[in-house]
mmCIF file of C-alpha atoms in Angstrom:
data_model
loop_
_atom_site.group_PDB
_atom_site.id
_atom_site.type_symbol
_atom_site.label_atom_id
_atom_site.label_comp_id
_atom_site.label_asym_id
_atom_site.label_seq_id
_atom_site.Cartn_x
_atom_site.Cartn_y
_atom_site.Cartn_z
ATOM 1 C CA MET M 819 94.423 92.091 103.572
ATOM 2 C CA ILE M 820 96.744 95.016 102.882
ATOM 3 C CA PHE M 821 95.920 98.664 103.337
ATOM 4 C CA LEU M 822 97.960 101.745 102.592
ATOM 5 C CA THR M 823 97.923 105.103 104.283
ATOM 6 C CA SER M 824 100.063 108.205 104.261
ATOM 7 C CA VAL M 825 101.432 110.732 106.711
ATOM 8 C CA SER M 826 102.156 114.233 105.429
ATOM 9 C CA TRP M 827 105.233 116.143 106.662
ATOM 10 C CA ALA M 828 105.106 119.861 107.410
ATOM 11 C CA GLU M 829 107.137 123.040 107.512
ATOM 12 C CA ASN M 830 109.661 123.718 110.257
ATOM 13 C CA ASP M 831 107.285 125.818 112.345
ATOM 14 C CA ASP M 832 104.554 123.184 112.321
ATOM 15 C CA TYR M 833 105.982 120.969 115.062
ATOM 16 C CA VAL M 834 102.831 121.249 117.190
ATOM 17 C CA ALA M 835 100.686 120.215 114.224
ATOM 18 C CA ILE M 836 103.009 117.283 113.503
ATOM 19 C CA GLU M 837 102.894 116.138 117.121
ATOM 20 C CA LYS M 838 99.107 116.364 117.146
ATOM 21 C CA GLY M 839 98.846 114.530 113.826
ATOM 22 C CA LEU M 840 101.034 111.671 115.051
ATOM 23 C CA LYS M 841 98.944 111.347 118.203
ATOM 24 C CA VAL M 842 95.738 111.180 116.164
ATOM 25 C CA TYR M 843 97.315 108.579 113.866
ATOM 26 C CA GLY M 844 98.511 106.549 116.870
ATOM 27 C CA ASP M 845 95.029 106.626 118.391
ATOM 28 C CA LYS M 846 93.553 105.352 115.120
ATOM 29 C CA VAL M 847 96.033 102.464 115.002
ATOM 30 C CA LYS M 848 95.271 101.624 118.640
ATOM 31 C CA LYS M 849 91.545 101.558 117.900
ATOM 32 C CA LEU M 850 92.103 99.323 114.882
ATOM 33 C CA LYS M 851 94.130 96.860 116.977
ATOM 34 C CA GLN M 852 91.257 96.624 119.448
ATOM 35 C CA HIS M 853 89.095 95.149 116.696
ATOM 36 C CA ILE M 854 91.640 92.616 115.385
ATOM 37 C CA ASP M 855 90.389 89.035 115.645
ATOM 38 C CA ASN M 856 92.987 87.552 117.996
ATOM 39 C CA SER M 857 91.950 84.004 117.114
ATOM 40 C CA VAL M 858 93.670 84.519 113.745
ATOM 41 C CA PHE M 859 97.160 85.408 114.971
ATOM 42 C CA GLN M 860 97.494 84.500 118.667
ATOM 43 C CA ASP M 861 98.178 80.911 119.631
ATOM 44 C CA GLN M 862 96.367 81.206 122.974
ATOM 45 C CA GLU M 863 93.195 82.393 121.248
ATOM 46 C CA ILE M 864 93.497 79.562 118.723
ATOM 47 C CA LEU M 865 93.694 77.110 121.633
ATOM 48 C CA ILE M 866 90.403 78.421 123.003
ATOM 49 C CA GLU M 867 88.816 78.424 119.539
ATOM 50 C CA LEU M 868 89.806 74.756 119.058
ATOM 51 C CA ASP M 869 88.787 73.642 122.569
ATOM 52 C CA PHE M 870 92.345 72.621 123.539
ATOM 53 C CA ASP M 871 91.784 69.486 121.452
ATOM 54 C CA ALA M 872 94.924 67.736 120.153
ATOM 55 C CA LYS M 873 93.360 66.493 116.907
ATOM 56 C CA GLN M 874 91.949 69.914 116.035
ATOM 57 C CA LEU M 875 95.294 71.577 116.779
ATOM 58 C CA ILE M 876 97.141 69.111 114.531
ATOM 59 C CA ASP M 877 94.539 69.590 111.784
ATOM 60 C CA PHE M 878 94.877 73.375 112.092
ATOM 61 C CA VAL M 879 98.632 73.352 111.461
ATOM 62 C CA GLN M 880 98.374 70.787 108.663
ATOM 63 C CA GLU M 881 95.557 72.653 106.895
ATOM 64 C CA LYS M 882 96.302 76.316 107.613
ATOM 65 C CA ILE M 883 100.118 76.487 107.609
ATOM 66 C CA ALA M 884 101.791 75.999 104.213
ATOM 67 C CA PHE M 885 105.041 74.058 103.906
ATOM 68 C CA GLN M 886 108.020 76.036 102.623
ATOM 69 C CA PRO M 887 111.529 74.513 102.484
ATOM 70 C CA TYR M 888 114.374 76.358 104.200
ATOM 71 C CA GLN M 889 116.942 75.401 106.781
ATOM 72 C CA GLY M 890 116.787 75.891 110.541
ATOM 73 C CA LEU M 891 114.491 77.631 113.002
ATOM 74 C CA LEU M 892 113.649 80.977 111.439
ATOM 75 C CA ARG M 893 110.119 82.198 112.158
ATOM 76 C CA GLY M 894 109.197 80.742 115.535
ATOM 77 C CA VAL M 895 105.651 80.467 116.852
ATOM 78 C CA GLN M 896 104.426 83.988 116.118
ATOM 79 C CA GLY M 897 106.249 84.338 112.807
ATOM 80 C CA THR M 898 104.842 81.043 111.531
ATOM 81 C CA LEU M 899 101.323 82.048 112.534
ATOM 82 C CA ASN M 900 101.654 85.508 111.006
ATOM 83 C CA SER M 901 103.077 84.254 107.706
ATOM 84 C CA ARG M 902 100.852 81.156 107.646
ATOM 85 C CA ALA M 903 103.860 79.177 106.393
ATOM 86 C CA GLY M 904 107.000 77.501 107.670
ATOM 87 C CA ASN M 905 109.395 74.604 107.266
ATOM 88 C CA ALA M 906 109.043 71.337 109.188
ATOM 89 C CA LEU M 907 110.942 72.698 112.216
ATOM 90 C CA ASP M 908 109.009 75.970 112.520
ATOM 91 C CA GLN M 909 105.698 74.137 112.118
ATOM 92 C CA SER M 910 106.736 71.583 114.736
ATOM 93 C CA VAL M 911 107.706 74.332 117.194
ATOM 94 C CA LEU M 912 104.278 75.930 116.714
ATOM 95 C CA LEU M 913 102.373 72.676 117.159
ATOM 96 C CA ALA M 914 104.464 71.485 120.123
ATOM 97 C CA LYS M 915 103.867 74.751 121.987
ATOM 98 C CA MET M 916 100.120 74.623 121.440
ATOM 99 C CA LEU M 917 99.933 70.963 122.500
ATOM 100 C CA ASN M 918 101.971 71.684 125.631
ATOM 101 C CA ASP M 919 99.747 74.668 126.411
ATOM 102 C CA ALA M 920 96.717 72.404 125.934
ATOM 103 C CA GLY M 921 97.973 70.268 128.828
ATOM 104 C CA LEU M 922 99.682 67.475 126.899
ATOM 105 C CA ASP M 923 103.327 66.432 126.891
ATOM 106 C CA ALA M 924 104.880 67.358 123.545
ATOM 107 C CA ARG M 925 108.399 67.225 122.180
ATOM 108 C CA ILE M 926 110.070 67.730 118.817
ATOM 109 C CA ALA M 927 111.660 64.762 117.083
ATOM 110 C CA THR M 928 114.224 64.900 114.306
ATOM 111 C CA GLY M 929 115.315 62.289 111.821
ATOM 112 C CA GLU M 930 115.679 61.590 108.117
ATOM 113 C CA LEU M 931 113.060 60.935 105.483
ATOM 114 C CA SER M 932 113.541 58.524 102.624
ATOM 115 C CA ASP M 933 114.053 60.049 99.187
ATOM 116 C CA GLN M 934 110.485 59.131 98.232
ATOM 117 C CA GLN M 935 108.951 60.768 101.312
ATOM 118 C CA THR M 936 111.151 63.840 100.906
ATOM 119 C CA LEU M 937 109.746 64.199 97.385
ATOM 120 C CA GLN M 938 106.253 63.830 98.823
ATOM 121 C CA LEU M 939 106.956 66.608 101.302
ATOM 122 C CA LEU M 940 108.408 68.869 98.610
ATOM 123 C CA SER M 941 105.342 68.248 96.450
ATOM 124 C CA THR M 942 103.218 69.981 99.106
ATOM 125 C CA MET M 943 105.178 73.244 98.791
ATOM 126 C CA ALA M 944 102.747 76.126 98.515
ATOM 127 C CA ASN M 945 102.296 79.822 98.969
ATOM 128 C CA ALA M 946 100.674 80.760 102.240
ATOM 129 C CA GLU M 947 96.951 81.394 102.338
ATOM 130 C CA ILE M 948 96.722 84.714 104.148
ATOM 131 C CA PRO M 949 93.461 85.056 106.110
ATOM 132 C CA SER M 950 91.110 87.446 104.319
ATOM 133 C CA GLN M 951 89.198 88.368 107.465
ATOM 134 C CA ILE M 952 91.347 89.553 110.362
ATOM 135 C CA GLY M 953 88.903 91.957 112.011
ATOM 136 C CA LYS M 954 85.824 91.640 114.179
ATOM 137 C CA GLY M 955 82.590 93.180 112.982
ATOM 138 C CA VAL M 956 81.625 96.680 111.971
ATOM 139 C CA GLY M 957 84.026 98.241 114.472
ATOM 140 C CA PHE M 958 87.012 96.925 112.523
ATOM 141 C CA GLU M 959 85.710 98.256 109.204
ATOM 142 C CA GLN M 960 85.030 101.667 110.730
ATOM 143 C CA ALA M 961 88.467 101.828 112.357
ATOM 144 C CA LEU M 962 90.109 100.753 109.093
ATOM 145 C CA LYS M 963 88.210 103.387 107.128
ATOM 146 C CA ALA M 964 89.228 106.077 109.633
ATOM 147 C CA LEU M 965 92.889 105.040 109.386
ATOM 148 C CA THR M 966 93.028 104.943 105.589
ATOM 149 C CA THR M 967 93.355 108.577 104.603
ATOM 150 C CA GLN M 968 93.296 108.055 100.856
ATOM 151 C CA ALA M 969 92.318 105.342 98.440
ATOM 152 C CA HIS M 970 94.914 103.478 96.415
ATOM 153 C CA GLU M 971 93.909 101.737 93.220
ATOM 154 C CA PRO M 972 95.155 98.149 92.850
ATOM 155 C CA VAL M 973 98.391 97.985 90.881
ATOM 156 C CA GLU M 974 98.344 95.879 87.708
ATOM 157 C CA TRP M 975 101.914 94.585 87.500
ATOM 158 C CA SER M 976 101.935 94.040 83.733
ATOM 159 C CA LYS M 977 101.119 97.711 83.088
ATOM 160 C CA THR M 978 103.843 99.224 85.264
ATOM 161 C CA ALA M 979 107.059 100.846 84.043
ATOM 162 C CA THR M 980 108.987 98.367 86.194
ATOM 163 C CA TYR M 981 107.443 95.453 84.308
ATOM 164 C CA ALA M 982 108.315 97.103 80.983
ATOM 165 C CA ARG M 983 111.956 97.474 82.096
ATOM 166 C CA TYR M 984 111.941 93.853 83.260
ATOM 167 C CA GLN M 985 110.730 92.658 79.853
ATOM 168 C CA ALA M 986 113.271 94.855 78.056
ATOM 169 C CA SER M 987 116.072 93.446 80.229
ATOM 170 C CA LEU M 988 115.017 89.883 79.406
ATOM 171 C CA LYS M 989 115.029 90.703 75.703
ATOM 172 C CA ASP M 990 118.473 92.334 75.924
ATOM 173 C CA LEU M 991 119.889 89.402 77.882
ATOM 174 C CA SER M 992 118.499 86.891 75.389
ATOM 175 C CA GLN M 993 120.041 88.865 72.527
ATOM 176 C CA ILE M 994 123.440 88.999 74.247
ATOM 177 C CA LEU M 995 123.387 85.236 74.840
ATOM 178 C CA GLN M 996 122.366 84.622 71.235
ATOM 179 C CA ASN M 997 125.071 86.916 69.845
ATOM 180 C CA SER M 998 127.665 85.159 72.009
ATOM 181 C CA ASN M 999 126.483 81.707 70.918
ATOM 182 C CA MET M 1000 125.844 80.822 74.550
ATOM 183 C CA VAL M 1001 123.254 78.196 75.451
ATOM 184 C CA LEU M 1002 121.980 77.843 79.009
ATOM 185 C CA ASN M 1003 121.818 74.214 80.019
ATOM 186 C CA LYS M 1004 118.758 73.058 81.899
ATOM 187 C CA LYS M 1005 119.696 71.404 85.158
ATOM 188 C CA ASP M 1006 117.471 69.125 87.180
ATOM 189 C CA LEU M 1007 117.780 70.241 90.803
ATOM 190 C CA THR M 1008 115.396 67.625 92.176
ATOM 191 C CA GLN M 1009 118.080 65.468 93.765
ATOM 192 C CA GLN M 1010 119.792 68.490 95.259
ATOM 193 C CA LEU M 1011 116.510 69.620 96.829
ATOM 194 C CA VAL M 1012 115.898 66.133 98.167
ATOM 195 C CA GLN M 1013 119.308 66.002 99.845
ATOM 196 C CA GLN M 1014 118.808 69.459 101.368
ATOM 197 C CA ASN M 1015 115.445 68.524 102.852
ATOM 198 C CA LYS M 1016 115.939 64.944 104.048
ATOM 199 C CA THR M 1017 116.518 66.191 107.596
ATOM 200 C CA TYR M 1018 113.018 66.311 109.013
ATOM 201 C CA PHE M 1019 111.193 67.404 112.161
ATOM 202 C CA TRP M 1020 107.871 66.343 113.628
ATOM 203 C CA VAL M 1021 106.047 66.309 116.973
ATOM 204 C CA GLN M 1022 105.590 63.513 119.479
ATOM 205 C CA TYR M 1023 102.878 63.956 122.104
ATOM 206 C CA ARG M 1024 101.091 62.064 124.866
ATOM 207 C CA SER M 1025 98.279 62.807 127.296
ATOM 208 C CA ASN M 1026 100.154 61.741 130.451
ATOM 209 C CA PRO M 1027 103.553 60.312 131.498
ATOM 210 C CA THR M 1028 102.280 56.711 131.379
ATOM 211 C CA ASP M 1029 100.853 57.029 127.877
ATOM 212 C CA GLN M 1030 102.837 56.079 124.781
ATOM 213 C CA TRP M 1031 104.133 58.787 122.454
ATOM 214 C CA HIS M 1032 102.083 59.551 119.323
ATOM 215 C CA ASP M 1033 103.555 61.068 116.166
ATOM 216 C CA ALA M 1034 102.111 64.172 114.513
ATOM 217 C CA HIS M 1035 103.455 65.429 111.189
ATOM 218 C CA PRO M 1036 102.418 69.083 110.804
ATOM 219 C CA ALA M 1037 104.541 69.723 107.693
ATOM 220 C CA PHE M 1038 102.694 67.063 105.674
ATOM 221 C CA ASN M 1039 99.206 68.095 104.674
ATOM 222 C CA LYS M 1040 96.248 66.269 106.144
ATOM 223 C CA THR M 1041 95.539 64.208 103.014
ATOM 224 C CA ILE M 1042 99.031 62.706 102.850
ATOM 225 C CA SER M 1043 99.222 62.291 106.615
ATOM 226 C CA ASN M 1044 95.953 60.324 106.675
ATOM 227 C CA THR M 1045 96.694 58.106 103.665
ATOM 228 C CA THR M 1046 100.447 57.515 103.890
ATOM 229 C CA GLU M 1047 102.537 55.956 106.624
ATOM 230 C CA ILE M 1048 105.234 58.526 107.383
ATOM 231 C CA LYS M 1049 108.166 56.745 108.984
ATOM 232 C CA PRO M 1050 111.276 58.917 109.259
ATOM 233 C CA ASN M 1051 114.447 57.406 110.654
ATOM 234 C CA LEU M 1052 114.467 58.807 114.206
ATOM 235 C CA ILE M 1053 117.747 60.391 115.294
ATOM 236 C CA THR M 1054 116.841 62.246 118.489
ATOM 237 C CA HIS M 1055 114.235 64.467 120.087
ATOM 238 C CA PHE M 1056 114.272 67.807 121.884
ATOM 239 C CA ASP M 1057 112.706 68.240 125.301
ATOM 240 C CA GLY M 1058 112.290 71.945 125.922
ATOM 241 C CA SER M 1059 114.127 74.380 123.677
ATOM 242 C CA VAL M 1060 115.516 73.771 120.196
ATOM 243 C CA PRO M 1061 119.350 73.509 120.252
ATOM 244 C CA ALA M 1062 121.185 76.703 119.310
ATOM 245 C CA ASN M 1063 122.814 75.179 116.229
ATOM 246 C CA TYR M 1064 119.408 75.116 114.498
ATOM 247 C CA HIS M 1065 118.722 78.820 115.089
ATOM 248 C CA HIS M 1066 119.054 81.570 112.522
ATOM 249 C CA ARG M 1067 120.750 84.407 114.391
ATOM 250 C CA LEU M 1068 120.786 88.130 113.754
ATOM 251 C CA LYS M 1069 124.068 89.890 114.503
ATOM 252 C CA ILE M 1070 124.277 93.671 114.645
ATOM 253 C CA GLU M 1071 127.509 95.569 115.212
ATOM 254 C CA ALA M 1072 128.787 98.961 114.102
ATOM 255 C CA PHE M 1073 132.140 100.331 112.941
ATOM 256 C CA ILE M 1074 133.507 103.501 111.404
ATOM 257 C CA GLU M 1075 136.570 103.922 109.223
ATOM 258 C CA GLN M 1076 138.884 106.837 109.924
ATOM 259 C CA ARG M 1077 140.972 108.112 107.036
ATOM 260 C CA LEU M 1078 144.625 108.631 107.945
ATOM 261 C CA GLY M 1079 146.410 109.923 104.856
ATOM 262 C CA THR M 1080 145.936 107.258 102.227
ATOM 263 C CA ASN M 1081 145.087 104.569 104.772
ATOM 264 C CA PHE M 1082 141.964 103.737 106.737
ATOM 265 C CA LYS M 1083 141.714 102.642 110.354
ATOM 266 C CA GLN M 1084 138.645 100.820 111.602
ATOM 267 C CA HIS M 1085 137.079 101.625 114.985
ATOM 268 C CA ARG M 1086 134.335 99.638 116.689
ATOM 269 C CA LEU M 1087 131.306 101.652 117.778
ATOM 270 C CA MET M 1088 129.185 98.839 119.152
ATOM 271 C CA GLU M 1089 129.864 95.344 120.466
ATOM 272 C CA PRO M 1090 128.045 92.529 118.634
ATOM 273 C CA TRP M 1091 124.383 92.134 119.536
ATOM 274 C CA ILE M 1092 123.240 88.606 118.675
ATOM 275 C CA LYS M 1093 119.731 87.190 119.027
ATOM 276 C CA PRO M 1094 117.780 84.259 117.536
ATOM 277 C CA VAL M 1095 115.694 85.567 114.645
ATOM 278 C CA ALA M 1096 112.716 83.454 115.749
ATOM 279 C CA ASN M 1097 112.526 85.477 118.993
ATOM 280 C CA LEU M 1098 112.432 88.876 117.281
ATOM 281 C CA GLN M 1099 108.921 88.808 115.848
ATOM 282 C CA ASP M 1100 107.154 92.119 116.614
ATOM 283 C CA HIS M 1101 110.356 93.620 118.076
ATOM 284 C CA LEU M 1102 111.407 96.976 116.631
ATOM 285 C CA ILE M 1103 115.206 97.245 116.301
ATOM 286 C CA THR M 1104 116.799 100.636 115.690
ATOM 287 C CA TYR M 1105 120.337 101.915 115.247
ATOM 288 C CA SER M 1106 121.347 105.497 114.591
ATOM 289 C CA ASN M 1107 124.316 107.815 114.882
ATOM 290 C CA ALA M 1108 122.501 110.690 116.542
ATOM 291 C CA PRO M 1109 123.964 114.118 115.652
ATOM 292 C CA SER M 1110 124.680 116.302 118.674
ATOM 293 C CA GLY M 1111 123.271 119.404 116.957
ATOM 294 C CA VAL M 1112 119.736 118.190 116.391
ATOM 295 C CA THR M 1113 116.888 119.817 118.282
ATOM 296 C CA LEU M 1114 113.669 117.959 117.619
ATOM 297 C CA LYS M 1115 111.355 120.961 117.688
ATOM 298 C CA ASP M 1116 113.123 123.243 115.240
ATOM 299 C CA ASP M 1117 115.619 121.297 113.117
ATOM 300 C CA TYR M 1118 114.555 119.555 109.923
ATOM 301 C CA ASP M 1119 117.296 120.725 107.554
ATOM 302 C CA LEU M 1120 120.021 118.086 107.302
ATOM 303 C CA ALA M 1121 122.732 120.537 106.212
ATOM 304 C CA GLN M 1122 122.018 122.797 109.188
ATOM 305 C CA ILE M 1123 122.029 119.858 111.569
ATOM 306 C CA LEU M 1124 125.434 118.696 110.296
ATOM 307 C CA ASP M 1125 126.860 122.222 110.560
ATOM 308 C CA LYS M 1126 125.754 122.454 114.189
ATOM 309 C CA SER M 1127 126.826 118.915 115.152
ATOM 310 C CA HIS M 1128 130.282 118.528 116.667
ATOM 311 C CA PHE M 1129 129.965 114.779 117.205
ATOM 312 C CA PHE M 1130 127.659 111.800 116.685
ATOM 313 C CA ILE M 1131 126.333 109.431 119.329
ATOM 314 C CA PRO M 1132 125.920 105.711 118.482
ATOM 315 C CA THR M 1133 122.429 104.749 119.629
ATOM 316 C CA PHE M 1134 120.892 101.275 119.632
ATOM 317 C CA ASN M 1135 117.256 100.678 120.532
ATOM 318 C CA GLY M 1136 117.082 104.187 121.955
ATOM 319 C CA ASN M 1137 120.118 103.837 124.235
ATOM 320 C CA GLN M 1138 123.721 105.004 123.893
ATOM 321 C CA VAL M 1139 126.074 102.127 123.106
ATOM 322 C CA GLY M 1140 129.814 101.619 122.949
ATOM 323 C CA GLY M 1141 130.726 104.357 125.412
ATOM 324 C CA LYS M 1142 132.171 106.598 122.669
ATOM 325 C CA VAL M 1143 131.138 109.391 120.315
ATOM 326 C CA PHE M 1144 132.828 110.338 117.042
ATOM 327 C CA ASP M 1145 133.199 113.357 114.767
ATOM 328 C CA THR M 1146 133.221 113.705 110.974
ATOM 329 C CA LYS M 1147 136.985 113.121 110.926
ATOM 330 C CA GLY M 1148 136.500 109.696 112.486
ATOM 331 C CA ARG M 1149 137.992 110.630 115.852
ATOM 332 C CA LEU M 1150 136.538 108.810 118.861
ATOM 333 C CA VAL M 1151 136.080 110.320 122.319
ATOM 334 C CA ASP M 1152 134.889 108.602 125.504
ATOM 335 C CA ILE M 1153 131.434 109.781 126.534
ATOM 336 C CA ASP M 1154 132.693 110.149 130.115
ATOM 337 C CA ALA M 1155 135.334 112.590 128.890
ATOM 338 C CA MET M 1156 132.611 114.664 127.226
ATOM 339 C CA ASN M 1157 130.869 115.022 130.577
ATOM 340 C CA ASP M 1158 133.988 116.179 132.461
#
């Protein structure tokens, strides 16, 4: 379910009204969140809903989480739940966590599938089925109605100007290729996809240390898992965290270039900030070069702000970073020197 709302800006002297409006909007969002059905998006609530039962947890991931092929650990537990899709590794991380939280021993195994089984896995590729009901009762509908300030008609893609431009571009491209006597060769990418997805991940679990390990294959749907013997060539398994070399990582750093005559000199504003992408779900990340001349309550005109600003302060997640400020000529000054 997707809903749209809008927030109207105001004139310079309406700061109090803006502040009040944002508070009202925030209260509406808070009320809406109170009526979200947590059993849809929170793994702990799903555990309770499924009675901490291993079979039901395995069935849930196989039936509710779509397989999508990509490399590495990208979405993590919360991202996979929210998107209702993931590759074999992300799905295995989700299932292993829930099984561990249910009181079982669970670990992630990795190995290689045969070409035939890789094709089977790729054949299950699907778009995620987003839950249509994410709220609880009348309270959710009322909170949603209060939040949505204006109705938006559904957009019919084929009737938009963007679609018309898209069709015109296709026609122009086809004409150019035809005029140039160019023919696009069809290429079968099946084997390439197979090779890229032979590396496979699944979950091994047991009820106690004396029990034997059982295999669970969350990435394969329930039908294939129940009717086909899935036997990947085991390479190793992970106890605890997934090794760093499987992680997608986000790196944020900041530089400016100072013009010196006809040359440019680069200055670092912020040291690299690197985190696994899978750990960043629901985390707001912000970077700004805050102008020194801005006063929140009376400045909304960008030109005036720039005229009044003598320097800019690199700010990451609300905090000053790098220990330096810079001006419009690209000159850097230590923040400590500014305070002397």
